[in-house]
Short mmCIF file of C-alpha atoms in Angstrom, two decimals:
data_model
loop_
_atom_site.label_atom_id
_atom_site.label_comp_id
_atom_site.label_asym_id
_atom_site.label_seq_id
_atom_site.Cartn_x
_atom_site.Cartn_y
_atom_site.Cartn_z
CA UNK A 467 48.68 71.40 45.20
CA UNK A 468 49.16 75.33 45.39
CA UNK A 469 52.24 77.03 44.34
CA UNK A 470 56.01 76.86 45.35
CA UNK A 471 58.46 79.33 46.08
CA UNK A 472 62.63 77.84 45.68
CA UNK A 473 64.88 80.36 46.91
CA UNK A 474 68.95 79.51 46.58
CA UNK A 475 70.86 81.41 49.10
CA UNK A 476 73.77 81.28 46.17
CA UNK A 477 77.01 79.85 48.10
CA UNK A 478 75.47 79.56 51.97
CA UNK A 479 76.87 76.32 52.60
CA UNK A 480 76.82 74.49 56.13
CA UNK A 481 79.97 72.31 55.96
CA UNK A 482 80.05 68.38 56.66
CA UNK A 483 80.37 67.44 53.03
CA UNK A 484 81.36 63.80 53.21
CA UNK A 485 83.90 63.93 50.31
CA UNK A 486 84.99 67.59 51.08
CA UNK A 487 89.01 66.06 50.98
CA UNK A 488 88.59 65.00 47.89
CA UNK A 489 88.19 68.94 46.55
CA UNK A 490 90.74 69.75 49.36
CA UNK A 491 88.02 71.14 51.54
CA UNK A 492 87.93 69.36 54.40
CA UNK A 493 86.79 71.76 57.69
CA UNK A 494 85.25 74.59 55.24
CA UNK A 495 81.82 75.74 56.61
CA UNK A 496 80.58 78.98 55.06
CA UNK A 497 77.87 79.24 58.21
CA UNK A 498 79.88 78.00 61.07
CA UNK A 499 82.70 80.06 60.11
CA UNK A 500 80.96 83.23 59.59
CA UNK A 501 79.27 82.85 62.99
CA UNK A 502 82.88 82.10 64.39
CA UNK A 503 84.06 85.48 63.08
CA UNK A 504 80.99 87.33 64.70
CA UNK A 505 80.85 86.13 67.96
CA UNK A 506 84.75 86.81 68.30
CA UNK A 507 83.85 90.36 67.42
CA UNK A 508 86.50 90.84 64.74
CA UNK A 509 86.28 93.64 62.57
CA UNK A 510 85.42 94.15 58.93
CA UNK A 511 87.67 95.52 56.08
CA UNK A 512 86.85 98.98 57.22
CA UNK A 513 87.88 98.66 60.61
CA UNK A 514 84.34 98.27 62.02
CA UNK A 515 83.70 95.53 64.73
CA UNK A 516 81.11 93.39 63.95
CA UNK A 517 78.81 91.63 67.01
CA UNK A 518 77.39 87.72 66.59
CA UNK A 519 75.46 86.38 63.80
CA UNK A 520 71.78 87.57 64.27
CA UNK A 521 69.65 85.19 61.51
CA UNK A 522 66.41 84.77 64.00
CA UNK A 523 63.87 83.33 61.22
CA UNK A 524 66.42 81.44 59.46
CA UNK A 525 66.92 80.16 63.42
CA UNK A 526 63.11 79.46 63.65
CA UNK A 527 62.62 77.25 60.25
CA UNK A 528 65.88 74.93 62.20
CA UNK A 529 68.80 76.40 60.97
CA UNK A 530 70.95 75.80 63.78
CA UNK A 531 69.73 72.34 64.31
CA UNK A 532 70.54 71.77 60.28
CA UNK A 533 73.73 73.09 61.25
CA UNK A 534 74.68 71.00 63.91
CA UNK A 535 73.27 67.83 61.60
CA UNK A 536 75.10 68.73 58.87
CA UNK A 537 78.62 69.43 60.59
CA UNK A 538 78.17 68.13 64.53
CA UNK A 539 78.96 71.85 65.17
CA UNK A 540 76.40 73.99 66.18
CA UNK A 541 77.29 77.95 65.09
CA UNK A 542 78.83 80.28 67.75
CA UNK A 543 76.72 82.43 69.89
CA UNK A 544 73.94 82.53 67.98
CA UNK A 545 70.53 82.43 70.26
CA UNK A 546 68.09 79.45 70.08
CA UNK A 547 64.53 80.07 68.42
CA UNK A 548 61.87 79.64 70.69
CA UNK A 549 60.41 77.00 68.84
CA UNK A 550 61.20 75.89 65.13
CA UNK A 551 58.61 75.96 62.24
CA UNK A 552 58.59 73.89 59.31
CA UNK A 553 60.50 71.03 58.09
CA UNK A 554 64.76 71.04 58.41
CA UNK A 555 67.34 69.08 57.56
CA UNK A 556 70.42 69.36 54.50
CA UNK A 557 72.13 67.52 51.31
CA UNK A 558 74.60 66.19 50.42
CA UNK A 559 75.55 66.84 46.83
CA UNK A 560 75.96 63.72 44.56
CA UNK A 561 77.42 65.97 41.34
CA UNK A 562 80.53 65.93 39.78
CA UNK A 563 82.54 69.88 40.42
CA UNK A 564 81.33 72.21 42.91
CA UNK A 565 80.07 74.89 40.75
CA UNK A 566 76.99 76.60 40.12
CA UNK A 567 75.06 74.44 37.29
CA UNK A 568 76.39 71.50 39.00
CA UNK A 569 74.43 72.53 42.43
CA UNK A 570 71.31 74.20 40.83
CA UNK A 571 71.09 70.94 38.18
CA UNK A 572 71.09 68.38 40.78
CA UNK A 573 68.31 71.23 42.82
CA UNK A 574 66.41 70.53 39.87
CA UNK A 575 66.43 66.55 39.89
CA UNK A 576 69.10 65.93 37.55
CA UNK A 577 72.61 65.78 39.02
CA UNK A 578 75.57 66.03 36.80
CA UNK A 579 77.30 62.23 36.51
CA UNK A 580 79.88 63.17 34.01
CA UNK A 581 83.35 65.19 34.73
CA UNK A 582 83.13 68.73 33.61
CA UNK A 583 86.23 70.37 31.54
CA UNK A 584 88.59 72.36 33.29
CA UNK A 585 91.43 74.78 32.04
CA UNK A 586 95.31 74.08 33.44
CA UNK A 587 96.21 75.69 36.90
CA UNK A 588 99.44 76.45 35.85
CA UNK A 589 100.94 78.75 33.22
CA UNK A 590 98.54 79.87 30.53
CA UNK A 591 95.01 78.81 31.21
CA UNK A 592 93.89 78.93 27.49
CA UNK A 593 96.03 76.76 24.88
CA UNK A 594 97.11 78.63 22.08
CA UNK A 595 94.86 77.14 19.68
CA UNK A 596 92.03 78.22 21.67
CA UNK A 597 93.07 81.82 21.71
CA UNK A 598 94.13 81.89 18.40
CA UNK A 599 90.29 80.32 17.61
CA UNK A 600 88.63 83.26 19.59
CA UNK A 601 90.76 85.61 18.23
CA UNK A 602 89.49 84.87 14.60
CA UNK A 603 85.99 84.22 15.18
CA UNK A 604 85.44 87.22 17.80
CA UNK A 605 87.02 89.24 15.27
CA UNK A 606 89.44 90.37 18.15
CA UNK A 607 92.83 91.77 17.97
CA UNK A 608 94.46 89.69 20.88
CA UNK A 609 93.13 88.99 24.75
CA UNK A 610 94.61 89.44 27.95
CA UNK A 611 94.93 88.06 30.89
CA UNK A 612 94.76 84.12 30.02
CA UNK A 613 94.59 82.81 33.66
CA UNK A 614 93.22 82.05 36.84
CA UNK A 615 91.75 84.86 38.31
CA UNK A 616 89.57 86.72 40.73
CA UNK A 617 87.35 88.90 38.51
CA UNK A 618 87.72 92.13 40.49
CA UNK A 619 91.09 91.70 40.88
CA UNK A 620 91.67 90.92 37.29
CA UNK A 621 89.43 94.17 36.13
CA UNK A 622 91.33 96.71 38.04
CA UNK A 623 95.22 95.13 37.10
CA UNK A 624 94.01 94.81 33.50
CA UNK A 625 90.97 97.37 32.85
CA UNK A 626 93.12 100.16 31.69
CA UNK A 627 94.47 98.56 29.42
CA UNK A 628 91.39 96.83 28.18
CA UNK A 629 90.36 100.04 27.17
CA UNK A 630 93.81 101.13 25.68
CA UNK A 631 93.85 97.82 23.74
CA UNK A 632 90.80 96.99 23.05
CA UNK A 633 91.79 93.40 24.06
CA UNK A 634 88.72 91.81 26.39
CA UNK A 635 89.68 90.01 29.78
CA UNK A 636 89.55 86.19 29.79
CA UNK A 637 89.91 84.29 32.86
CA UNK A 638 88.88 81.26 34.41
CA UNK A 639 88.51 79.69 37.92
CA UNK A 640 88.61 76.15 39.84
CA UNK A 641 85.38 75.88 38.44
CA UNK A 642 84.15 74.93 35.01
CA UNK A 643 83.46 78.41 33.72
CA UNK A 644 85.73 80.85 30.71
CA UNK A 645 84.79 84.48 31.90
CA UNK A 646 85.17 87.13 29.89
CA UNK A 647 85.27 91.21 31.56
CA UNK A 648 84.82 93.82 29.22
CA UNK A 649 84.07 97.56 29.64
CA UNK A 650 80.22 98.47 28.88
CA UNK A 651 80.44 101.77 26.59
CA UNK A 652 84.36 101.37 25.26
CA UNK A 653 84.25 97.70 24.16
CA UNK A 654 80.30 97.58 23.99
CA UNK A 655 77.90 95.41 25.96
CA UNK A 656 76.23 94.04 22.93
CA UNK A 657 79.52 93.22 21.29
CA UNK A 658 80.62 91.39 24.72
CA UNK A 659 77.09 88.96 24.76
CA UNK A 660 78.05 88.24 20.61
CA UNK A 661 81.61 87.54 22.30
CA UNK A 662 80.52 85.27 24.84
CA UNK A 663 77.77 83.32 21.89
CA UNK A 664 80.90 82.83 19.66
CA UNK A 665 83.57 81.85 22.77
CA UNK A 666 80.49 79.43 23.95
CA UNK A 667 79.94 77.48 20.49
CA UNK A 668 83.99 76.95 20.28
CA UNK A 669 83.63 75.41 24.05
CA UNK A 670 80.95 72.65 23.56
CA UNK A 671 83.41 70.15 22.46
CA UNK A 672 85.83 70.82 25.65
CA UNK A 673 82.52 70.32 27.68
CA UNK A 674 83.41 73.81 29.75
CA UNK A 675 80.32 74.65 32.05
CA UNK A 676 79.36 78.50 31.32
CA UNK A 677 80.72 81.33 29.48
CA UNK A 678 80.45 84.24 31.58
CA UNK A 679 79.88 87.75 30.77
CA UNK A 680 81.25 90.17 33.39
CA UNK A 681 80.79 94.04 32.14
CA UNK A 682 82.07 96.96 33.79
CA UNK A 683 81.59 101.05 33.91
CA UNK A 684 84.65 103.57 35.46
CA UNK A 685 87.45 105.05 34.03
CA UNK A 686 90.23 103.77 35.75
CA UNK A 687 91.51 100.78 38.48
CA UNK A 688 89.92 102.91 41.76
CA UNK A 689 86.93 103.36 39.66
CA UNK A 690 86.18 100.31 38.04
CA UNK A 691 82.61 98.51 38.98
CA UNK A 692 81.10 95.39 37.35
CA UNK A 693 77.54 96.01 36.55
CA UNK A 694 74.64 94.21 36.38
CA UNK A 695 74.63 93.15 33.16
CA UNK A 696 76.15 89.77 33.87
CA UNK A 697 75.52 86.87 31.35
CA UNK A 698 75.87 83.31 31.78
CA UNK A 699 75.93 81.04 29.03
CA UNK A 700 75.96 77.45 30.26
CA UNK A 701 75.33 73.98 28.12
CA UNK A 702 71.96 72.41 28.32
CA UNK A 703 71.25 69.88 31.38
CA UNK A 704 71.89 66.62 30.46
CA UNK A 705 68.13 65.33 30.50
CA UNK A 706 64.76 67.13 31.29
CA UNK A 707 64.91 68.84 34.92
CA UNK A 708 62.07 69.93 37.06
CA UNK A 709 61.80 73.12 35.15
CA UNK A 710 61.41 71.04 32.18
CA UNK A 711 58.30 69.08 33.64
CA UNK A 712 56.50 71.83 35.14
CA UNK A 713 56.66 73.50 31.72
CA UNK A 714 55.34 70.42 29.95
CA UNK A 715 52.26 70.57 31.99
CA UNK A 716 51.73 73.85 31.17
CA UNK A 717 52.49 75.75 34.22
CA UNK A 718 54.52 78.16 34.55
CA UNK A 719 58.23 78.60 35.37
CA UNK A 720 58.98 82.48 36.72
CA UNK A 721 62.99 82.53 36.61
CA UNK A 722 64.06 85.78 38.89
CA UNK A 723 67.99 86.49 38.55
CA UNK A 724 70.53 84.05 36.92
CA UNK A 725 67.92 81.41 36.90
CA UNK A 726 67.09 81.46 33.46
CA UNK A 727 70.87 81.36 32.26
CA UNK A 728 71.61 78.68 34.38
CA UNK A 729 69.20 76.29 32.96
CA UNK A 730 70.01 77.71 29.62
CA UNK A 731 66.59 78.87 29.30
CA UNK A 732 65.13 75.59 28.94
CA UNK A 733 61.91 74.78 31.30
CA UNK A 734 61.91 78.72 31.84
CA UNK A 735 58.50 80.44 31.16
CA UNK A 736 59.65 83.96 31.58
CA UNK A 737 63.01 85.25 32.63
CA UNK A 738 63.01 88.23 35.27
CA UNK A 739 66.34 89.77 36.00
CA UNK A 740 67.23 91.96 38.91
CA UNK A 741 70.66 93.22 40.64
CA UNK A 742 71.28 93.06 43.88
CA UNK A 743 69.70 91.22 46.83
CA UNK A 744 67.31 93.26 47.68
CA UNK A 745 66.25 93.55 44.15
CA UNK A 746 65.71 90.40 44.06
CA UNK A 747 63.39 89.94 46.72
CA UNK A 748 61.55 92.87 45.53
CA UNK A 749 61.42 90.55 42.52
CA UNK A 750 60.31 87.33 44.04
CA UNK A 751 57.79 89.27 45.88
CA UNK A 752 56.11 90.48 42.71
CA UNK A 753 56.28 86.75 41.29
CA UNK A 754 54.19 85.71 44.14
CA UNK A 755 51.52 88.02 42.95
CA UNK A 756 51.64 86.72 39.62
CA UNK A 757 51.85 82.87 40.10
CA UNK A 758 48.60 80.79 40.07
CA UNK A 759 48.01 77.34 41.35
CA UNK A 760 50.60 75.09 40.36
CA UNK A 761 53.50 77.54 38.85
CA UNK A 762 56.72 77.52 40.59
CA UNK A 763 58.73 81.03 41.63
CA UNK A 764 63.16 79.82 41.57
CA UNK A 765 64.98 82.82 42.72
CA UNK A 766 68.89 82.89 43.01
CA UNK A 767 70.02 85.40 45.35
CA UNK A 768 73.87 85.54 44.10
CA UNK A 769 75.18 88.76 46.10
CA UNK A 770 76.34 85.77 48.71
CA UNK A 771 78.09 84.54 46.18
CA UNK A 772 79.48 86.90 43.80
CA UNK A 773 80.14 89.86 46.24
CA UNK A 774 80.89 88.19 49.73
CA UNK A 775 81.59 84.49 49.35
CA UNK A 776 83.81 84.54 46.14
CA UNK A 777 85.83 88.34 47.38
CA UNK A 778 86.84 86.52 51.19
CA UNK A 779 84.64 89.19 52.78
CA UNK A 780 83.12 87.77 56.16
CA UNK A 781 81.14 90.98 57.64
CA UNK A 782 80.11 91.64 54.38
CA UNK A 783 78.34 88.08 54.28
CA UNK A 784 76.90 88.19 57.78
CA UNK A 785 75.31 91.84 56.93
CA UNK A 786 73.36 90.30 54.02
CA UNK A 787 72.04 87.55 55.43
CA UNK A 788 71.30 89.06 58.43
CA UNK A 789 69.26 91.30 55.60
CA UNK A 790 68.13 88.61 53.70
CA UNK A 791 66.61 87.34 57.29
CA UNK A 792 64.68 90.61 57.76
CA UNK A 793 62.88 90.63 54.93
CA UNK A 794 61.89 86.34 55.00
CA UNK A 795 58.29 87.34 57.09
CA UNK A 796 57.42 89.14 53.51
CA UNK A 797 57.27 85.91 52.28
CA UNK A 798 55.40 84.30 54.69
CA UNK A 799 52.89 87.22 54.36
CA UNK A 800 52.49 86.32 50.71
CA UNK A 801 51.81 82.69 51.39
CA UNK A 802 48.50 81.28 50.64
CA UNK A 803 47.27 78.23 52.10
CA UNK A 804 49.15 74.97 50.46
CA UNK A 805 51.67 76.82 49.52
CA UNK A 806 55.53 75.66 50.07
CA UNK A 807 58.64 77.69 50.19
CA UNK A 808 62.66 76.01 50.22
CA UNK A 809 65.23 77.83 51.09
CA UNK A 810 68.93 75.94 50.32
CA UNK A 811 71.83 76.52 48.58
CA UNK A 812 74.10 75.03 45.95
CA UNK A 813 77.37 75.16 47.12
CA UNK A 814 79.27 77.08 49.61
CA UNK A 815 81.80 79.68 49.63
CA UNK A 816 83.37 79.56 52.70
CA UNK A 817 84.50 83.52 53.61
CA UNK A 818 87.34 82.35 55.92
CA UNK A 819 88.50 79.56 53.36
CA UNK A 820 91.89 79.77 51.42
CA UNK A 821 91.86 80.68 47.65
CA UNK A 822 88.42 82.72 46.67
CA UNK A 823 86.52 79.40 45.04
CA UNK A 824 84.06 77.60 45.95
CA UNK A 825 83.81 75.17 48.80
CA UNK A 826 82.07 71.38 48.51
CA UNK A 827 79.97 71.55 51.77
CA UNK A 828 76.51 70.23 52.74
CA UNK A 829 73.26 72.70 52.09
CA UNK A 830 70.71 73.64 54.48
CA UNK A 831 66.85 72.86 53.43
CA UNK A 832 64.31 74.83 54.97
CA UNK A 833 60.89 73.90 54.00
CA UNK A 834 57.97 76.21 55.31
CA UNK A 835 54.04 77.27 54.55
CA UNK A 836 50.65 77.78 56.31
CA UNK A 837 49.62 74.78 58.02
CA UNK A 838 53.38 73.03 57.91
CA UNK A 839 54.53 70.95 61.51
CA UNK A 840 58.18 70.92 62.47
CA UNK A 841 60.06 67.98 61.29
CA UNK A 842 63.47 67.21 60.98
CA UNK A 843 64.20 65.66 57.38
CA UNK A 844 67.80 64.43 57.95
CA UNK A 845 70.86 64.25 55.60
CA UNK A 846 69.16 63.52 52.11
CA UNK A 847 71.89 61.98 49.91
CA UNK A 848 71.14 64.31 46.90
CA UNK A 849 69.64 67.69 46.12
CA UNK A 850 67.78 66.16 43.54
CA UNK A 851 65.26 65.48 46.79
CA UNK A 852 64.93 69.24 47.07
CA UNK A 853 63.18 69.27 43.66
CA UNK A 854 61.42 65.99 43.74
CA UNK A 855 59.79 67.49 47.17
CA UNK A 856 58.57 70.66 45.06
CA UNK A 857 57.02 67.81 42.31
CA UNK A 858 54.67 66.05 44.44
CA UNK A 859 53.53 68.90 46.17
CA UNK A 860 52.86 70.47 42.85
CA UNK A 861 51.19 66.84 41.98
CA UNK A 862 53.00 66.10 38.88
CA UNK A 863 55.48 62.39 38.26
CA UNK A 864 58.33 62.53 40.14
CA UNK A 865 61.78 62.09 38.32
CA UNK A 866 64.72 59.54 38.74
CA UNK A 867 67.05 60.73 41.05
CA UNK A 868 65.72 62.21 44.17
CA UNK A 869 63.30 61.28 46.84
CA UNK A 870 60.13 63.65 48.23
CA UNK A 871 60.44 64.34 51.80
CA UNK A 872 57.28 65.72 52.18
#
């Protein structure tokens, strides 16, 4: 036993879900198909060509052979490692949706068996009732935009008139989630997380997922930026995750980014937020100094996500992990003897994918630390197995849904 480092590469799927058709994404792969857009040297939003996929340490802890497992394709022109460190395989996800507490739930042992609430695709998203109920509670005189919705999109055809109106933006998605943008110093970023606390408590009984916060700064549509004050507000799991038992036993849980929200702050022993990537590694690296023998360090790195994955931008994707990659030896540097690190992911987000949700694909698992041989783990048949793993190296009872591959 020693310590353990989870890191979630937020949305960096590697296709081959078996039951991808069934959420009519069959042939998504958020790796494969960012590679594919490299090595054909097409050219970013700006114009700028962009050469292949460079991820060289991801490549040495197996990612192309977890690739190639995962979807029987192994990604374009992207260079073999000379030899592969560490232990390598991916997951399938067992959990109903394709969403974010979904994914990290099922990370944490406990996948998600029930079906989550959804609002209608077509026409209004929110029933009347439900508006009407936010309205009175939120003290609000009306809301706008009542749909399906990409939340950048939404801000700059609707901020203006946020601020005219006073009126917050509510939207939703193909996943589980009610978000609700807001401008930070007109409509107030206290008065948006009371918002979200009051939209959350009318939710429970429709079984909705989160309740999202989304402020923004800038006076006008070219000018409008989300910040990174984002909130999530999700229900609790629905029995005692990893987080949970670690707690029990007194050690500690450091959260870094949207961790802490996504468990709902339960099994969390101290929340640290950062914005941004980088930030967040910065972050994680400071967490390493401050966890002791048996703690675990779960970082979500959501700029995959939230800026690349979710906005359709491939060269933006490819630049940050091909960032994200640079800065991996810091961890290894940090890394004492018996301790672990896991990278993965909990969904994907395929760039080149139609729509701008999420896509059901398989996640990598990349399992590395001093004195750790290269073996290839397979297809495990849950994520719970990711945070089973983390359990018996940390030496405490393993849960009911996964298996260690240790």
């Amino acid at each position: 036993m020693a310590r353990a480092f989870l890191l979630v590469l937020d949305s960096f799927g590697v296709g081959g879900a078996p039951d991808a058709e069934h959420y009519g994404d069959l042939g998504s792969n958020t790796l494969g198909h960012i590679a594919e857009f490299c090595a054909a040297g097409a050219a970013d939003k700006a114009g700028v060509r962009y050469g292949p996929l460079k991820l060289p340490n991801m490549s040495a802890l197996g990612l192309l052979e977890i690739a190639t497992l995962a979807s029987g394709t192994r990604p374009a022109d992207m260079p073999p490692p000379e030899r592969i460190f560490g232990l390598h395989g991916c997951a399938n996800e067992v959990s109903k949706g394709k969403d974010t507490p979904s994914g990290h739930w099922e990370i944490a042992g406990t996948p998600v068996r029930f079906e989550w609430g959804y609002f209608p695709t077509e026409g209004d998203a929110f029933s009347p009732e439900l508006v009407e109920a936010i309205c009175e509670q939120g003290n609000l005189p009306g809301i706008l935009g009542n749909c399906h919705a990409s939340g950048t999109d939404i801000i700059a055809r609707l901020g203006e008139e946020h601020i005219r109106t006073g009126k917050p933006i509510c939207y939703t998605s193909s996943d589980s989630v009610f978000q609700i943008a807001a401008h930070e110093m007109y409509f107030g970023l206290e008065r948006l997380i009371a918002l979200c606390e009051v939209v959350r408590r009318i939710l429970d009984p429709l079984n909705i997922g989160r309740v999202i916060a989304r402020p923004f700064i800038g006076e006008s549509a070219s000018t409008f930026a989300r910040t990174g004050n984002r909130r999530d507000f999700s229900v609790l799991p629905p029995e005692p995750t990893l987080l949970d038992r670690l707690v029990e036993r007194d050690r500690k849980v450091l959260a870094i980014g949207k961790i802490g929200d996504i468990y709902a702050h339960q099994g969390v022993s101290r929340v640290i937020k950062a914005n941004g990537n980088d930030a967040l590694m910065d972050a994680t690296l400071e967490a390493m100094d401050e966890a002791l023998n048996g703690d675990l360090v779960f970082t979500n790195f959501v700029d995959f996500d939230m800026n690349y994955g979710h906005r359709r931008d491939v060269a933006g994707y490819a630049a940050a992990l091909e960032a994200f990659d640079q800065r991996l030896p810091e961890i290894h540097r940090k890394m004492q003897p018996g301790d672990v690190a896991i990278l993965t992911a909990d969904h994907g987000c395929d760039p080149t994918w139609r729509g701008t949700d999420h896509t059901r694909e398989r996640v990598p698992i990349m399992a590395f630390g001093p004195g750790f041989r290269e073996r290839n783990i397979g297809i495990r048949s849950s994520y719970a197995d990711i945070g089973e793993s983390i359990a018996a190296h940390l030496s405490i009872p393993s849960g009911r849904h996964g298996r260690s591959f240790m």
